[in-house]
Tab-separated table of C-alpha atoms in Angstrom:
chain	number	residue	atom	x	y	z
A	1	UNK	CA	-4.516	-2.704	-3.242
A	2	UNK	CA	-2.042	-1.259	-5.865
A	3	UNK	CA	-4.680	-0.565	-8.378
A	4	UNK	CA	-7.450	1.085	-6.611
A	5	UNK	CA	-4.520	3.072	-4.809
A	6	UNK	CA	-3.329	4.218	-7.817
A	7	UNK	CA	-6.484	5.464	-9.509
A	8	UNK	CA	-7.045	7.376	-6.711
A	9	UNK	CA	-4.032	8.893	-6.811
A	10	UNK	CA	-4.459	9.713	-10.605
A	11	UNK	CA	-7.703	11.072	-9.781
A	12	UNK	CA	-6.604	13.544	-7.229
A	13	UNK	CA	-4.079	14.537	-9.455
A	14	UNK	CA	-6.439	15.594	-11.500
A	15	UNK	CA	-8.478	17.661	-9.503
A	16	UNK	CA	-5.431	18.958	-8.361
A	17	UNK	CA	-4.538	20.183	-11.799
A	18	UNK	CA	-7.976	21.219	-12.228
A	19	UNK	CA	-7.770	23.523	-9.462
A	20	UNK	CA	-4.708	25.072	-10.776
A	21	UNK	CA	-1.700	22.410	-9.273
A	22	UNK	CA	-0.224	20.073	-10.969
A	23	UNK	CA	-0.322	16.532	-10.173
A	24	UNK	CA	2.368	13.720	-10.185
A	25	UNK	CA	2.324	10.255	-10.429
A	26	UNK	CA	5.735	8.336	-9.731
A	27	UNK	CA	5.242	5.002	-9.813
A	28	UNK	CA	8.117	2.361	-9.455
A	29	UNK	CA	6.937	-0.980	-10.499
A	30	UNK	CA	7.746	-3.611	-7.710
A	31	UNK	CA	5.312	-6.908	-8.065
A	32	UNK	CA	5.045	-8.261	-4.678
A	33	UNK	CA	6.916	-6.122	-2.432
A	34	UNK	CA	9.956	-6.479	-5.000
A	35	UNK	CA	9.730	-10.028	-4.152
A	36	UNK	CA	8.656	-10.787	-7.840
A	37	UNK	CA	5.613	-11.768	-10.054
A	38	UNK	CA	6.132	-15.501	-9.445
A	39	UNK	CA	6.607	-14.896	-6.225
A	40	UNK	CA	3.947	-12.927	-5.108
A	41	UNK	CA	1.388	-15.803	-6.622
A	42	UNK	CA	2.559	-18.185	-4.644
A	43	UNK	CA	1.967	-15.666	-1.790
A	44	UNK	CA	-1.787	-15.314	-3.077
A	45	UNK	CA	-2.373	-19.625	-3.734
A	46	UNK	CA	-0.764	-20.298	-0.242
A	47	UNK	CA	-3.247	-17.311	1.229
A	48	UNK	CA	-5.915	-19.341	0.344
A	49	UNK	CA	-5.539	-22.490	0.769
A	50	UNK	CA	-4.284	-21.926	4.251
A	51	UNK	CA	-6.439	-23.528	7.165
A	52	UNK	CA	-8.747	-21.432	7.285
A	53	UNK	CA	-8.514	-19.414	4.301
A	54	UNK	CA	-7.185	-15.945	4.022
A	55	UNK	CA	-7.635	-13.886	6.392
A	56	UNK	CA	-6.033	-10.255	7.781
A	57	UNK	CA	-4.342	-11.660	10.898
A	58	UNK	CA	-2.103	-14.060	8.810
A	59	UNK	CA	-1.650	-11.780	5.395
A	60	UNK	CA	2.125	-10.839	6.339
A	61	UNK	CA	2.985	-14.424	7.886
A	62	UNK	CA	2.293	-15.909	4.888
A	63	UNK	CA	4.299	-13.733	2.735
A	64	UNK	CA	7.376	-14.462	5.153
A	65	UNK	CA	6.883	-18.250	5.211
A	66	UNK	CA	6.608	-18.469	1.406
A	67	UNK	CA	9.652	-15.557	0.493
A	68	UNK	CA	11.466	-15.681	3.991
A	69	UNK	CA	10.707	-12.127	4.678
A	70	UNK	CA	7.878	-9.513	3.999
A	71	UNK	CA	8.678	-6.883	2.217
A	72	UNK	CA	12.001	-6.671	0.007
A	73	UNK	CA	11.268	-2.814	-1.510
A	74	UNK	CA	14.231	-0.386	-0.482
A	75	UNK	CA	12.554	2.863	-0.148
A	76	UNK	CA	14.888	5.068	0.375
A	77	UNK	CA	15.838	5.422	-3.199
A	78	UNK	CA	12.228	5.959	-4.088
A	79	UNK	CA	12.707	9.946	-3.950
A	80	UNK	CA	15.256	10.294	-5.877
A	81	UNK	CA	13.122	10.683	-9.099
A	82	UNK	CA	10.951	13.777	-7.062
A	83	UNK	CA	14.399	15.246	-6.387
A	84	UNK	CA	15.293	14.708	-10.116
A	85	UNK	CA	12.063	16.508	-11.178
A	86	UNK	CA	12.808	19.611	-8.456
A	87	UNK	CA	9.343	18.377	-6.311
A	88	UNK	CA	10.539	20.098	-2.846
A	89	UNK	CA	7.075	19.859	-1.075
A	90	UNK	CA	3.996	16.921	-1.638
A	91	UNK	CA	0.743	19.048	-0.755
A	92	UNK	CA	-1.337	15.692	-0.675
A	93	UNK	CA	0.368	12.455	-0.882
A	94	UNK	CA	-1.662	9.411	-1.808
A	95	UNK	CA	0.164	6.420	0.238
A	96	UNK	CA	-0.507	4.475	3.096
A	97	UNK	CA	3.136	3.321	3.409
A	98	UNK	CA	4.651	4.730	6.071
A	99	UNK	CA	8.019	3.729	4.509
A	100	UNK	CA	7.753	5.830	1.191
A	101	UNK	CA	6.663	8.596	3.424
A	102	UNK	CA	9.746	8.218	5.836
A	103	UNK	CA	11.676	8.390	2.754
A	104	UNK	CA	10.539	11.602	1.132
A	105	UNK	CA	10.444	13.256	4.599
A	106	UNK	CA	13.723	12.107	5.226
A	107	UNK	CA	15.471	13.351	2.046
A	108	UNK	CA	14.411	16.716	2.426
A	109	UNK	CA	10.881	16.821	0.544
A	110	UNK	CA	7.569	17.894	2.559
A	111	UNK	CA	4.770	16.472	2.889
A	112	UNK	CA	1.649	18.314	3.825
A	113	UNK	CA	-0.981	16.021	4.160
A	114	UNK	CA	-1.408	12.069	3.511
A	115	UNK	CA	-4.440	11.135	1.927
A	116	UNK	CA	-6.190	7.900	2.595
A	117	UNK	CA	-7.564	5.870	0.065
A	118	UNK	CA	-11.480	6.284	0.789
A	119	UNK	CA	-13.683	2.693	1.943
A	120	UNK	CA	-15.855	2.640	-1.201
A	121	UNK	CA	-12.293	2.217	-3.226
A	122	UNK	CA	-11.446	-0.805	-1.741
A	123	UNK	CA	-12.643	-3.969	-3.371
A	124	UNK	CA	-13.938	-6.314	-0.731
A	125	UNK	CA	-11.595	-9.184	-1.846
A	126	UNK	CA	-8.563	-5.778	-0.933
A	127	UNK	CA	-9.976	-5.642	2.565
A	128	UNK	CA	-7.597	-8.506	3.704
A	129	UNK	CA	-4.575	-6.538	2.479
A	130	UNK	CA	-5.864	-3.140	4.122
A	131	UNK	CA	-6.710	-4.911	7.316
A	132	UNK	CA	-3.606	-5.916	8.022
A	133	UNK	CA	-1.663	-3.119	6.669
A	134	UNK	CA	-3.363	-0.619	9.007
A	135	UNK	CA	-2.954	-3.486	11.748
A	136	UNK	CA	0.709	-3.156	11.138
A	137	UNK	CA	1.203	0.788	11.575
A	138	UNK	CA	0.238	1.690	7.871
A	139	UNK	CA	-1.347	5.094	7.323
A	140	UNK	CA	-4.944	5.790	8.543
A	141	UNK	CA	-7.237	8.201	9.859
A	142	UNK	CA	-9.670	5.667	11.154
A	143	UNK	CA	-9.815	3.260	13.666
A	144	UNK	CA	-7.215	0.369	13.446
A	145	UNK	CA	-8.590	-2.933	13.828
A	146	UNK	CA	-7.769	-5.666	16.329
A	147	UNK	CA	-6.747	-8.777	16.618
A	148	UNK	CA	-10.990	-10.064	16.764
A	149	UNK	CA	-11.622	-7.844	13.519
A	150	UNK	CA	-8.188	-8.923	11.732
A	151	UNK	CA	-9.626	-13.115	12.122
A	152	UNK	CA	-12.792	-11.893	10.920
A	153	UNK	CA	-11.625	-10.352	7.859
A	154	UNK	CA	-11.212	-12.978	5.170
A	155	UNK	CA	-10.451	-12.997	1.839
A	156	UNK	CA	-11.567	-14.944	-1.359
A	157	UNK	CA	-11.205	-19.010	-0.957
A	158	UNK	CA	-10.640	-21.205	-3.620
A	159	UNK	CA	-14.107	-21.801	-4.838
């Protein structure tokens, strides 16, 4: 979900701009969770060849039985580049982690509203990923599916 999340965030920076804002894009490149490139495809081959195939309710177990734990990114760093740049309030912040926003709140920086990535942005093979995420406690404003939906949302197989 990395790229359409990013494009959207690129485009509402600039319509942010356009309206007379400026818009900022800090990206800090961490394949898989900062569990690696190498890593994070053996993530995505053992997704889908699980019984099953992939689906929403297993997307973070998998990830911990392949890497031994789920997420290896250390947020709290992640600010220090707005703080470098003098950013002391985010009007819209385009991020469903919950972890980069604990991390800006927490050193000081604003944040005035979270935007979510709209539906029609996610590519259906993504859903598995968003699923889960907002299963976990990630960012939404919509409903957050259970444990029926999360089974029934699979992923791409091996064909």
């Amino acid at each position: 979900t990395c790229r359409p999340y990013l494009t959207h965030a690129i485009e509402e920076c600039v319509k942010g701009a356009q309206q007379g804002g400026v818009g900022l894009i800090a990206y800090s490149r961490k394949e898989g969770r900062a569990l690696g490139e190498v890593t994070k495809f053996l993530v995505y081959n053992a997704r889908k060849r699980q019984v099953g195939g992939d689906s929403a309710d297993k997307y973070f177990l998998r990830t911990e039985c392949v890497a031994g734990v789920q997420d290896m990114r250390f947020q709290e760093l992640m600010p220090d580049v707005l703080h470098w740049l003098g950013v002391k309030k985010i009007h819209r912040l385009v991020s469903m982690s919950n972890d980069k926003y604990d991390a800006i709140t927490h050193s000081g920086i604003e944040v005035g509203e979270r935007v979510k990535i709209p539906d029609e942005l996610v590519p259906a093979d993504a859903r598995v990923e968003i699923e889960a995420k907002i299963a976990a406690g990630y960012f939404t404003d919509g409903s957050v599916p259970d444990d029926v939906k999360l089974a029934a949302t699979k992923g791409r197989g091996l064909a």
